[in-house]
């Protein structure tokens, strides 16, 4: 049975397996929408909140959300992955090589 013919529940289980087994990114709702998930240079906080809210709405309906989040956490990614931005991954205990803006925001909130 091909991936196209599989029931969604079976497909979801297959995608959630080890990341190397299947190119899970092909099933991501964000495919082709890169600008929505990565901040442009000098983005204002209000613009970031609006952009991330739109991105999260796609993540929340995505069948590969958990795999995506795990990938970002394990690979120290920037941007919004699996409904989490780099600050949220950092606060969840996953180290990142944070840009200056993130370091300063986290220092102020501590």
mmCIF file of C-alpha atoms in Angstrom:
data_model
loop_
_atom_site.group_PDB
_atom_site.id
_atom_site.type_symbol
_atom_site.label_atom_id
_atom_site.label_comp_id
_atom_site.label_asym_id
_atom_site.label_seq_id
_atom_site.Cartn_x
_atom_site.Cartn_y
_atom_site.Cartn_z
ATOM 1 C CA UNK A 1 0.000 0.000 0.000
ATOM 2 C CA UNK A 2 1.415 3.403 -0.934
ATOM 3 C CA UNK A 3 1.537 6.366 1.462
ATOM 4 C CA UNK A 4 -1.281 7.993 -0.506
ATOM 5 C CA UNK A 5 -3.570 4.988 0.044
ATOM 6 C CA UNK A 6 -2.901 4.608 3.781
ATOM 7 C CA UNK A 7 -5.483 5.735 6.333
ATOM 8 C CA UNK A 8 -4.408 8.923 8.122
ATOM 9 C CA UNK A 9 -3.932 7.155 11.488
ATOM 10 C CA UNK A 10 -1.561 4.592 9.939
ATOM 11 C CA UNK A 11 0.320 7.315 8.079
ATOM 12 C CA UNK A 12 0.649 9.338 11.282
ATOM 13 C CA UNK A 13 2.196 6.343 13.085
ATOM 14 C CA UNK A 14 4.654 5.727 10.255
ATOM 15 C CA UNK A 15 5.755 9.369 10.138
ATOM 16 C CA UNK A 16 6.291 9.448 13.904
ATOM 17 C CA UNK A 17 8.874 6.677 13.636
ATOM 18 C CA UNK A 18 12.602 7.379 13.460
ATOM 19 C CA UNK A 19 13.170 10.507 11.407
ATOM 20 C CA UNK A 20 15.408 8.725 8.906
ATOM 21 C CA UNK A 21 12.648 6.282 7.886
ATOM 22 C CA UNK A 22 10.594 8.749 5.869
ATOM 23 C CA UNK A 23 10.837 12.334 4.674
ATOM 24 C CA UNK A 24 8.232 13.647 7.105
ATOM 25 C CA UNK A 25 8.659 17.202 5.786
ATOM 26 C CA UNK A 26 6.675 16.244 2.678
ATOM 27 C CA UNK A 27 3.588 15.926 4.882
ATOM 28 C CA UNK A 28 4.073 19.202 6.770
ATOM 29 C CA UNK A 29 1.421 21.924 6.520
ATOM 30 C CA UNK A 30 4.199 24.522 6.375
ATOM 31 C CA UNK A 31 5.744 23.204 3.169
ATOM 32 C CA UNK A 32 6.376 26.186 0.899
ATOM 33 C CA UNK A 33 5.594 28.752 3.608
ATOM 34 C CA UNK A 34 9.119 29.405 4.924
ATOM 35 C CA UNK A 35 8.667 33.152 5.489
ATOM 36 C CA UNK A 36 5.864 32.498 7.968
ATOM 37 C CA UNK A 37 8.079 30.329 10.197
ATOM 38 C CA UNK A 38 11.316 32.337 10.261
ATOM 39 C CA UNK A 39 11.679 35.924 11.448
ATOM 40 C CA UNK A 40 12.828 38.558 8.976
ATOM 41 C CA UNK A 41 15.645 40.870 9.991
ATOM 42 C CA UNK A 42 14.588 43.555 12.528
ATOM 43 C CA UNK A 43 11.084 42.130 13.015
ATOM 44 C CA UNK A 44 9.079 44.086 15.588
ATOM 45 C CA UNK A 45 7.626 42.178 18.578
ATOM 46 C CA UNK A 46 4.002 42.785 17.518
ATOM 47 C CA UNK A 47 4.729 41.597 13.985
ATOM 48 C CA UNK A 48 6.451 38.512 15.389
ATOM 49 C CA UNK A 49 3.419 37.692 17.542
ATOM 50 C CA UNK A 50 1.083 37.967 14.531
ATOM 51 C CA UNK A 51 3.376 35.921 12.275
ATOM 52 C CA UNK A 52 3.890 33.209 14.893
ATOM 53 C CA UNK A 53 0.145 33.019 15.619
ATOM 54 C CA UNK A 54 -0.512 32.274 11.935
ATOM 55 C CA UNK A 55 2.314 29.739 11.878
ATOM 56 C CA UNK A 56 1.063 28.018 15.047
ATOM 57 C CA UNK A 57 -2.393 27.617 13.540
ATOM 58 C CA UNK A 58 -0.818 25.604 10.712
ATOM 59 C CA UNK A 59 1.285 23.605 13.192
ATOM 60 C CA UNK A 60 -1.702 22.771 15.376
ATOM 61 C CA UNK A 61 -3.452 21.080 12.445
ATOM 62 C CA UNK A 62 -0.328 19.300 11.153
ATOM 63 C CA UNK A 63 0.080 15.508 11.233
ATOM 64 C CA UNK A 64 3.870 15.793 11.704
ATOM 65 C CA UNK A 65 3.814 18.420 14.486
ATOM 66 C CA UNK A 66 5.433 16.183 17.122
ATOM 67 C CA UNK A 67 8.132 14.899 14.763
ATOM 68 C CA UNK A 68 8.852 18.451 13.657
ATOM 69 C CA UNK A 69 9.164 19.702 17.245
ATOM 70 C CA UNK A 70 11.459 16.788 18.137
ATOM 71 C CA UNK A 71 13.636 17.505 15.094
ATOM 72 C CA UNK A 72 14.000 21.186 16.040
ATOM 73 C CA UNK A 73 14.801 20.371 19.655
ATOM 74 C CA UNK A 74 17.447 17.813 18.711
ATOM 75 C CA UNK A 75 19.035 19.950 15.992
ATOM 76 C CA UNK A 76 19.038 23.351 17.729
ATOM 77 C CA UNK A 77 16.910 24.957 15.009
ATOM 78 C CA UNK A 78 15.787 28.565 14.801
ATOM 79 C CA UNK A 79 12.290 29.615 13.842
ATOM 80 C CA UNK A 80 8.942 28.076 14.656
ATOM 81 C CA UNK A 81 8.962 24.259 14.425
ATOM 82 C CA UNK A 82 6.180 21.988 15.665
ATOM 83 C CA UNK A 83 4.418 24.954 17.249
ATOM 84 C CA UNK A 84 7.476 26.047 19.273
ATOM 85 C CA UNK A 85 9.846 28.939 18.707
ATOM 86 C CA UNK A 86 13.490 28.886 19.794
ATOM 87 C CA UNK A 87 12.720 30.667 23.070
ATOM 88 C CA UNK A 88 10.117 28.051 24.010
ATOM 89 C CA UNK A 89 12.526 25.229 23.151
ATOM 90 C CA UNK A 90 15.169 26.892 25.318
ATOM 91 C CA UNK A 91 12.719 27.254 28.220
ATOM 92 C CA UNK A 92 11.778 23.564 27.796
ATOM 93 C CA UNK A 93 15.408 22.671 28.497
ATOM 94 C CA UNK A 94 16.774 22.332 24.972
ATOM 95 C CA UNK A 95 19.920 24.303 24.329
ATOM 96 C CA UNK A 96 20.129 26.649 21.393
ATOM 97 C CA UNK A 97 22.815 28.860 19.986
ATOM 98 C CA UNK A 98 20.561 31.844 20.629
ATOM 99 C CA UNK A 99 20.702 35.041 18.620
ATOM 100 C CA UNK A 100 21.315 38.199 20.633
ATOM 101 C CA UNK A 101 17.615 39.156 20.599
ATOM 102 C CA UNK A 102 16.604 35.911 22.271
ATOM 103 C CA UNK A 103 19.344 36.178 24.896
ATOM 104 C CA UNK A 104 18.305 39.690 25.826
ATOM 105 C CA UNK A 105 14.583 38.840 25.998
ATOM 106 C CA UNK A 106 15.279 35.790 28.180
ATOM 107 C CA UNK A 107 17.581 37.784 30.465
ATOM 108 C CA UNK A 108 14.903 40.444 30.978
ATOM 109 C CA UNK A 109 12.226 37.869 31.807
ATOM 110 C CA UNK A 110 14.409 36.029 34.363
#
